């Protein structure tokens, strides 16, 4: 006879946190959201990779490219570049992130001395950059011959056919720094020489980066940035269980800091084989997450296989129709509670702490706090990040409202059959995701800051100032359908203001 769970599987919306004692120490500015990304052993001073905020972006075409990876790393989280693309293209995205040292910018506007003022103006209009590097071959890392900035020309007094060589600031008049310069030293040079930008060159005078005066303030604005020892942004990458023997070496060579197997269901021989390959080839040097699972057996299987973190959740994503299509999955809250308990048992038995990632089911910001209280070490979000300027999708106007495109990896649009690989044919037999729109929400920075302030505020209401304390001391209660209704506005008529819907504020 089949096994039946006595309790129904529940979602985050079926729970509420109970307030705890709030002391003078419990203020949002004192709350730390630092949390482990990968496993570590009891007694180790520090986890090999620690997130400064408990957010990572989903391994999806419509979410995680190199632009969002940089934006999220600045905030203190990590993106996992989507793997449903060619090995070369994914590796190049990783490489672009690793080239973006904090405060060091690879030139995006480049010309040669033979170009004209017309070319400069067109480049400025197309890219928005007013500082143009003049190199031998117009490549961002070519030999530096000069710089053109808005101070070097006057459109009203010059012919558009004037050669760049005639008005650029030549190399011999430029103040530069060598490759060993630190960000602090670069900023000191900028201030000492009253520069707007400082070119950084190698021993052969090839341009490596620019450091801009305007970026000094930006660097101060992002104190939680996730950076490696060389001050490059940390980035993850998704892999599959088919071409991993070719994809993993390419991603490691490109500089990926952490990998994650992208699969709808992780309790499988296929994931074990991928992890075994990584351990055989790279030992513990390469960090790799696995999943997804929904119970203690799935977690234990992947932890014993050697996973550095385990993702929890099947069918809870806003664009996922796995439960509807296949009748398989589990409520996200119930899954998380069971897996978190097993993670703690595994830690007690082995002394190895394997972080768990809650993937799916986040509808409202308060669900983030609930997920952390239920034991998640960090959260993987798709729809949340797809709404922002930095995501790779188009911004459109639909029914008079700005939206962004968002589609599932199991949709016909993505056709990411590898994610649902069961060792069979190399194609997508049926859809497990939909193609949709999400309401445009603006910049990642503004939204993440607001969401995490809510998390910190709620943690203070619970009387805690760290995620481990929240997991240890939180009190949660199941709520009835009636109390869910009671929790929203009721028995009133809202004032309708311009741009606000009464039903969807």
XYZ file of C-alpha atoms in Angstrom:
505
model
C 0.000 0.000 0.000
C 1.232 3.488 -0.816
C 2.425 5.736 2.022
C 0.107 8.580 2.967
C 1.151 11.646 4.941
C -1.342 12.407 7.694
C -0.890 16.174 7.451
C -1.586 18.231 4.317
C 1.345 19.973 2.676
C 1.201 23.687 3.410
C 2.349 26.928 1.805
C 3.900 30.017 3.364
C 0.568 31.872 3.318
C -0.818 29.342 5.811
C 1.598 30.476 8.532
C 2.207 33.551 10.636
C 5.072 34.453 12.964
C 4.306 35.144 16.611
C 6.018 38.274 18.030
C 8.805 37.827 20.556
C 10.290 40.229 23.092
C 11.861 43.238 21.352
C 14.779 44.686 23.296
C 16.673 47.925 22.676
C 19.161 45.914 20.609
C 16.469 44.798 18.159
C 16.531 47.576 15.578
C 16.775 46.936 11.815
C 20.172 48.619 11.464
C 21.663 46.030 13.834
C 20.224 42.992 12.075
C 22.731 40.827 10.182
C 21.519 38.816 7.206
C 24.804 36.994 6.657
C 24.258 33.323 5.914
C 26.280 30.374 4.559
C 26.059 29.558 0.849
C 28.046 26.309 0.929
C 28.772 23.572 3.453
C 31.336 23.795 6.215
C 32.501 21.653 9.097
C 31.889 22.255 12.764
C 34.836 24.144 14.203
C 35.816 25.907 11.002
C 36.258 29.620 11.533
C 34.235 30.660 8.506
C 32.165 29.202 5.700
C 34.110 29.229 2.381
C 31.424 31.450 0.802
C 29.101 33.488 2.995
C 26.268 35.538 1.534
C 25.760 39.039 2.917
C 22.054 38.845 2.104
C 20.049 35.583 1.849
C 19.074 35.981 -1.810
C 20.262 34.251 -4.989
C 18.725 34.485 -8.450
C 17.127 31.564 -10.269
C 18.895 29.644 -13.023
C 16.573 30.970 -15.729
C 16.890 32.559 -19.162
C 14.512 35.343 -18.161
C 16.318 36.133 -14.907
C 20.038 35.525 -14.551
C 22.504 36.979 -17.031
C 25.753 38.835 -16.391
C 24.042 42.212 -15.854
C 21.770 40.967 -13.094
C 24.690 39.009 -11.629
C 26.683 42.207 -11.129
C 23.690 44.091 -9.715
C 22.878 41.346 -7.196
C 26.517 40.833 -6.190
C 26.662 44.536 -5.335
C 23.768 44.057 -2.937
C 25.405 41.072 -1.230
C 23.753 38.155 -3.036
C 24.781 35.807 -5.852
C 23.318 35.052 -9.273
C 23.445 31.695 -11.011
C 23.917 32.315 -14.735
C 21.418 30.216 -16.669
C 22.751 27.021 -18.210
C 20.167 26.534 -20.988
C 22.500 28.082 -23.541
C 25.693 27.009 -25.260
C 28.705 26.274 -23.096
C 30.603 29.094 -24.800
C 27.869 31.676 -24.203
C 27.422 30.771 -20.544
C 31.169 30.837 -19.945
C 31.350 34.253 -21.618
C 28.644 35.605 -19.290
C 30.590 34.336 -16.297
C 33.750 35.873 -17.710
C 32.051 39.258 -18.113
C 31.034 39.252 -14.454
C 34.542 38.337 -13.300
C 35.996 41.151 -15.387
C 33.882 43.620 -13.410
C 36.157 44.209 -10.472
C 34.436 46.423 -7.940
C 35.225 49.951 -9.067
C 37.219 48.692 -12.088
C 35.230 48.916 -15.329
C 36.138 47.307 -18.652
C 35.769 49.980 -21.348
C 32.505 49.704 -23.283
C 33.139 52.600 -25.672
C 36.182 52.180 -27.911
C 37.397 53.685 -31.195
C 40.627 54.103 -33.174
C 42.471 57.337 -34.073
C 41.114 56.980 -37.622
C 37.517 57.274 -36.523
C 35.770 60.644 -36.678
C 33.871 62.984 -34.419
C 30.710 61.647 -36.023
C 31.658 58.169 -34.773
C 32.238 59.545 -31.282
C 28.810 61.172 -31.167
C 27.084 58.075 -32.530
C 28.866 55.867 -29.998
C 27.877 58.201 -27.165
C 24.249 58.161 -28.294
C 24.164 54.372 -28.586
C 25.975 53.529 -25.359
C 25.460 56.571 -23.141
C 29.185 56.682 -22.353
C 30.986 60.025 -22.695
C 34.488 58.631 -22.081
C 35.841 56.817 -25.147
C 39.031 54.763 -25.104
C 41.158 55.133 -28.231
C 43.054 51.919 -28.890
C 44.930 50.412 -31.815
C 42.107 48.121 -32.811
C 39.072 49.658 -31.060
C 39.104 46.714 -28.642
C 38.511 47.278 -24.911
C 41.895 45.717 -24.079
C 43.869 47.071 -27.027
C 46.979 49.212 -26.747
C 45.953 52.577 -25.308
C 46.618 55.517 -27.657
C 44.442 58.171 -26.096
C 41.081 59.130 -24.608
C 38.215 61.256 -25.848
C 35.890 62.899 -23.360
C 33.294 65.646 -23.801
C 35.983 68.203 -22.921
C 37.972 67.335 -26.041
C 35.552 68.594 -28.683
C 32.906 71.213 -29.449
C 30.331 70.080 -31.963
C 29.421 73.638 -32.997
C 33.015 74.497 -33.968
C 34.277 71.257 -35.472
C 33.528 69.254 -38.588
C 31.937 65.880 -37.956
C 34.580 64.412 -40.270
C 37.428 65.514 -38.002
C 39.669 62.555 -37.181
C 39.814 61.417 -33.561
C 43.615 61.660 -33.711
C 43.305 65.449 -34.080
C 41.378 66.129 -30.867
C 41.889 63.189 -28.509
C 44.009 63.515 -25.378
C 47.064 61.475 -26.451
C 48.632 58.718 -24.391
C 51.659 60.788 -23.379
C 49.395 63.324 -21.642
C 47.342 60.780 -19.752
C 47.741 59.897 -16.096
C 47.509 56.097 -15.807
C 47.977 53.385 -13.201
C 49.472 49.904 -13.528
C 47.674 46.619 -13.019
C 48.701 46.284 -9.365
C 46.841 49.423 -8.286
C 44.218 48.989 -5.571
C 40.868 50.724 -5.654
C 41.888 53.012 -2.797
C 45.127 53.957 -4.576
C 43.229 54.578 -7.815
C 40.764 56.864 -6.100
C 43.619 58.751 -4.417
C 45.197 59.349 -7.859
C 41.859 60.560 -9.227
C 41.476 63.077 -6.426
C 45.146 64.190 -6.451
C 45.134 64.881 -10.214
C 41.513 66.095 -10.393
C 40.617 63.410 -12.942
C 37.221 62.160 -14.031
C 38.650 58.793 -15.038
C 41.858 56.829 -14.548
C 42.976 54.245 -17.158
C 44.604 51.112 -15.735
C 47.137 49.529 -18.117
C 49.364 46.450 -18.159
C 53.119 46.305 -18.762
C 52.583 46.492 -22.534
C 50.352 49.547 -22.242
C 47.196 47.609 -23.052
C 44.076 49.035 -21.437
C 42.671 46.858 -18.658
C 40.076 49.005 -16.883
C 38.840 52.476 -16.126
C 38.269 53.744 -12.605
C 35.778 56.607 -12.632
C 35.363 59.416 -10.130
C 31.589 58.861 -10.136
C 32.062 55.215 -9.135
C 33.710 56.187 -5.846
C 30.347 57.145 -4.397
C 28.807 54.009 -5.900
C 31.410 51.833 -4.202
C 30.539 53.432 -0.872
C 26.859 52.826 -1.612
C 27.326 49.046 -1.799
C 29.235 48.022 1.345
C 27.844 44.458 1.239
C 29.188 43.603 -2.226
C 30.082 39.940 -2.740
C 33.699 39.949 -3.916
C 36.504 37.420 -4.163
C 40.074 37.957 -2.976
C 40.879 39.889 -6.162
C 37.926 42.267 -5.634
C 35.969 40.679 -8.485
C 32.273 40.012 -8.105
C 31.272 36.499 -7.056
C 29.068 34.651 -9.543
C 27.466 31.230 -9.810
C 26.537 29.159 -12.858
C 23.939 26.516 -13.653
C 24.848 23.118 -15.097
C 22.898 20.026 -16.203
C 23.356 16.279 -15.953
C 24.064 15.771 -19.656
C 27.023 17.846 -20.860
C 28.562 18.515 -17.436
C 31.911 16.961 -18.361
C 32.409 19.695 -20.958
C 30.466 22.537 -19.321
C 32.002 22.420 -15.842
C 35.660 22.829 -16.946
C 34.675 25.749 -19.193
C 32.806 27.501 -16.382
C 35.611 26.956 -13.891
C 38.096 28.316 -16.418
C 35.863 31.389 -16.894
C 35.971 32.027 -13.147
C 32.675 30.694 -11.758
C 32.816 30.669 -7.951
C 30.025 28.148 -7.378
C 27.968 25.776 -9.531
C 24.432 24.451 -9.170
C 22.766 21.536 -10.916
C 19.621 22.900 -12.553
C 16.961 20.216 -12.318
C 13.286 19.982 -11.461
C 13.938 16.935 -9.263
C 17.219 16.151 -7.559
C 16.714 12.805 -5.834
C 18.304 10.930 -8.738
C 21.298 8.935 -9.892
C 21.972 11.636 -12.491
C 22.746 14.263 -9.859
C 24.874 11.870 -7.862
C 26.991 11.189 -10.950
C 27.543 14.908 -11.537
C 28.672 15.445 -7.942
C 30.929 12.368 -8.077
C 32.561 13.766 -11.227
C 33.227 17.108 -9.520
C 34.724 15.482 -6.441
C 36.895 13.149 -8.548
C 38.213 15.941 -10.779
C 38.381 18.901 -8.380
C 38.026 17.558 -4.839
C 36.381 20.077 -2.517
C 37.844 23.036 -4.385
C 34.812 23.383 -6.671
C 31.566 24.190 -4.866
C 28.387 22.642 -6.261
C 24.768 22.781 -5.132
C 22.124 20.220 -6.045
C 18.348 19.696 -5.965
C 15.474 20.073 -5.953
C 14.063 17.899 -3.166
C 10.991 18.067 -0.923
C 11.662 15.623 1.914
C 14.314 14.336 4.289
C 15.226 11.367 2.084
C 16.057 13.610 -0.862
C 18.181 15.897 1.313
C 20.079 13.019 2.912
C 20.787 11.485 -0.498
C 22.319 14.680 -1.917
C 24.184 15.568 1.287
C 25.799 12.128 1.377
C 26.602 12.411 -2.327
C 28.670 15.499 -1.487
C 26.471 18.485 -2.403
C 27.628 21.841 -1.022
C 24.038 23.043 -0.633
C 20.628 21.566 -1.377
C 17.693 23.298 -3.045
C 14.207 22.640 -1.714
C 10.984 22.930 -3.688
C 9.084 21.275 -6.533
C 6.206 22.966 -8.298
C 5.998 26.130 -6.190
C 7.330 28.636 -8.731
C 4.911 31.158 -10.195
C 5.525 29.906 -13.745
C 5.848 26.213 -12.818
C 3.029 23.788 -13.709
C 4.779 20.572 -12.653
C 2.154 19.803 -10.004
C -0.662 20.498 -12.439
C 0.945 18.517 -15.256
C 2.450 15.573 -13.383
C 0.718 15.563 -10.005
C 4.024 15.615 -8.154
C 5.465 18.063 -5.643
C 4.743 19.364 -2.174
C 3.730 22.567 -0.420
C 6.837 24.706 0.010
C 6.461 25.360 3.729
C 5.994 21.692 4.600
C 8.931 20.693 2.399
C 11.203 23.264 3.996
C 10.289 22.371 7.573
C 11.028 18.670 7.030
C 14.278 19.226 5.132
C 15.548 21.771 7.684
C 15.020 19.258 10.476
C 16.974 16.649 8.515
C 19.773 19.149 7.820
C 20.107 19.729 11.563
C 20.155 15.978 12.257
C 22.821 15.504 9.590
C 24.905 18.258 11.185
C 24.653 16.618 14.614
C 25.658 13.227 13.190
C 28.501 14.288 10.897
C 29.613 17.767 11.982
C 28.980 18.972 8.402
C 26.482 21.790 7.912
C 24.877 21.644 4.463
C 22.888 24.859 3.814
C 19.438 24.591 2.274
C 17.997 26.945 -0.316
C 14.257 27.552 -0.501
C 13.383 27.654 -4.207
C 9.835 28.745 -5.069
C 6.675 29.738 -3.266
C 7.669 33.321 -2.424
C 4.690 35.519 -3.294
C 4.965 38.333 -0.749
C 7.990 39.850 0.970
C 6.911 38.447 4.339
C 7.231 34.962 2.867
C 10.995 35.578 2.809
C 11.045 35.918 6.594
C 8.835 32.866 7.027
C 11.116 30.775 4.816
C 14.165 31.808 6.832
C 12.356 31.125 10.114
C 11.415 27.656 8.854
C 15.072 26.857 8.333
C 16.121 28.113 4.909
C 19.656 29.485 4.855
C 18.936 31.460 1.695
C 16.270 31.859 -0.989
C 16.364 31.390 -4.752
C 14.022 33.801 -6.537
C 12.890 34.008 -10.153
C 9.741 36.110 -10.564
C 11.017 38.550 -7.949
C 14.153 39.420 -9.961
C 12.517 39.138 -13.398
C 10.595 42.370 -12.646
C 13.668 44.585 -12.437
C 15.589 46.769 -14.894
C 18.620 44.507 -14.659
C 16.916 41.288 -15.787
C 17.593 40.288 -19.416
C 14.008 40.441 -20.729
C 12.157 43.103 -22.670
C 10.077 45.796 -20.980
C 6.733 46.150 -22.730
C 3.431 47.967 -22.328
C 0.522 45.544 -22.041
C -2.977 46.871 -21.340
C -1.494 50.230 -20.439
C 0.901 48.797 -17.848
C 4.647 48.291 -17.986
C 5.559 44.622 -17.752
C 8.575 42.391 -18.329
C 8.576 39.006 -20.007
C 9.022 35.964 -17.776
C 8.995 32.347 -18.862
C 9.733 29.028 -17.235
C 12.636 26.789 -18.133
C 10.104 24.041 -18.794
C 8.128 26.148 -21.261
C 8.224 25.703 -25.025
C 9.992 29.071 -25.225
C 12.960 27.932 -23.126
C 12.864 24.298 -24.174
C 15.324 23.414 -21.414
C 14.747 19.652 -21.641
C 17.985 18.937 -19.776
C 16.367 20.283 -16.608
C 13.821 17.452 -16.746
C 16.248 14.774 -17.891
C 15.319 11.244 -16.849
C 17.834 9.546 -19.081
C 15.483 9.387 -22.043
C 15.145 11.253 -25.318
C 16.836 14.585 -25.931
C 13.722 16.734 -26.198
C 10.959 18.399 -24.198
C 8.079 15.904 -24.227
C 5.592 18.292 -22.600
C 5.602 21.667 -20.892
C 6.209 22.119 -17.167
C 6.351 25.919 -17.293
C 4.442 28.816 -18.816
C 5.313 31.946 -20.821
C 4.070 35.065 -19.037
C 4.484 38.699 -18.001
C 5.318 40.186 -14.605
C 4.616 43.742 -13.516
C 7.684 45.944 -14.026
C 9.053 47.106 -10.674
C 12.077 49.350 -11.360
C 15.627 48.919 -10.118
C 16.961 45.895 -8.280
C 18.703 48.038 -5.682
C 15.601 49.928 -4.582
C 13.406 46.829 -4.397
C 15.904 44.591 -2.614
C 16.600 47.310 -0.076
C 12.884 47.678 0.649
C 12.203 43.929 0.816
C 15.096 43.240 3.166
C 14.160 46.138 5.419
C 10.809 44.390 5.885
C 12.646 41.168 6.725
C 14.849 42.939 9.260
C 11.875 44.729 10.796
C 9.977 41.468 11.209
C 13.026 39.809 12.749
C 13.144 42.620 15.301
C 9.474 41.959 16.089
C 10.517 38.363 16.763
C 13.275 39.570 19.089
C 16.237 38.388 16.970
C 19.041 40.088 15.038
C 20.482 37.202 12.985
C 19.196 34.412 10.762
C 20.514 31.607 13.034
C 18.688 33.176 15.989
C 15.518 33.480 13.912
C 15.712 29.792 12.995
C 16.268 28.860 16.635
C 13.794 31.159 18.372
C 10.977 31.842 15.899
C 7.450 30.841 16.871
C 5.061 30.042 14.027
C 1.382 29.241 13.896
C -0.845 27.716 11.236
C -3.669 30.087 10.314
C -7.198 29.288 9.246
C -8.760 30.390 5.975
C -10.867 32.893 7.918
C -7.850 34.422 9.649
C -6.106 34.802 6.293
C -9.049 36.924 5.146
C -8.956 38.837 8.414
C -5.271 39.624 7.857
C -5.989 41.744 4.792
C -8.035 44.930 4.636
C -11.725 44.196 5.031
C -15.050 45.895 5.656
C -13.784 49.160 4.167
C -13.804 50.887 0.787
C -10.382 52.061 -0.296
C -9.695 55.517 -1.630
C -8.829 55.091 -5.303
C -5.767 57.145 -6.235
C -4.268 57.675 -9.718
C -2.370 54.588 -10.841
C -3.827 52.353 -8.136
C -6.386 49.605 -8.577
C -8.734 48.959 -5.686
C -8.297 45.230 -6.198
C -4.558 45.337 -6.824
C -2.856 48.213 -4.960
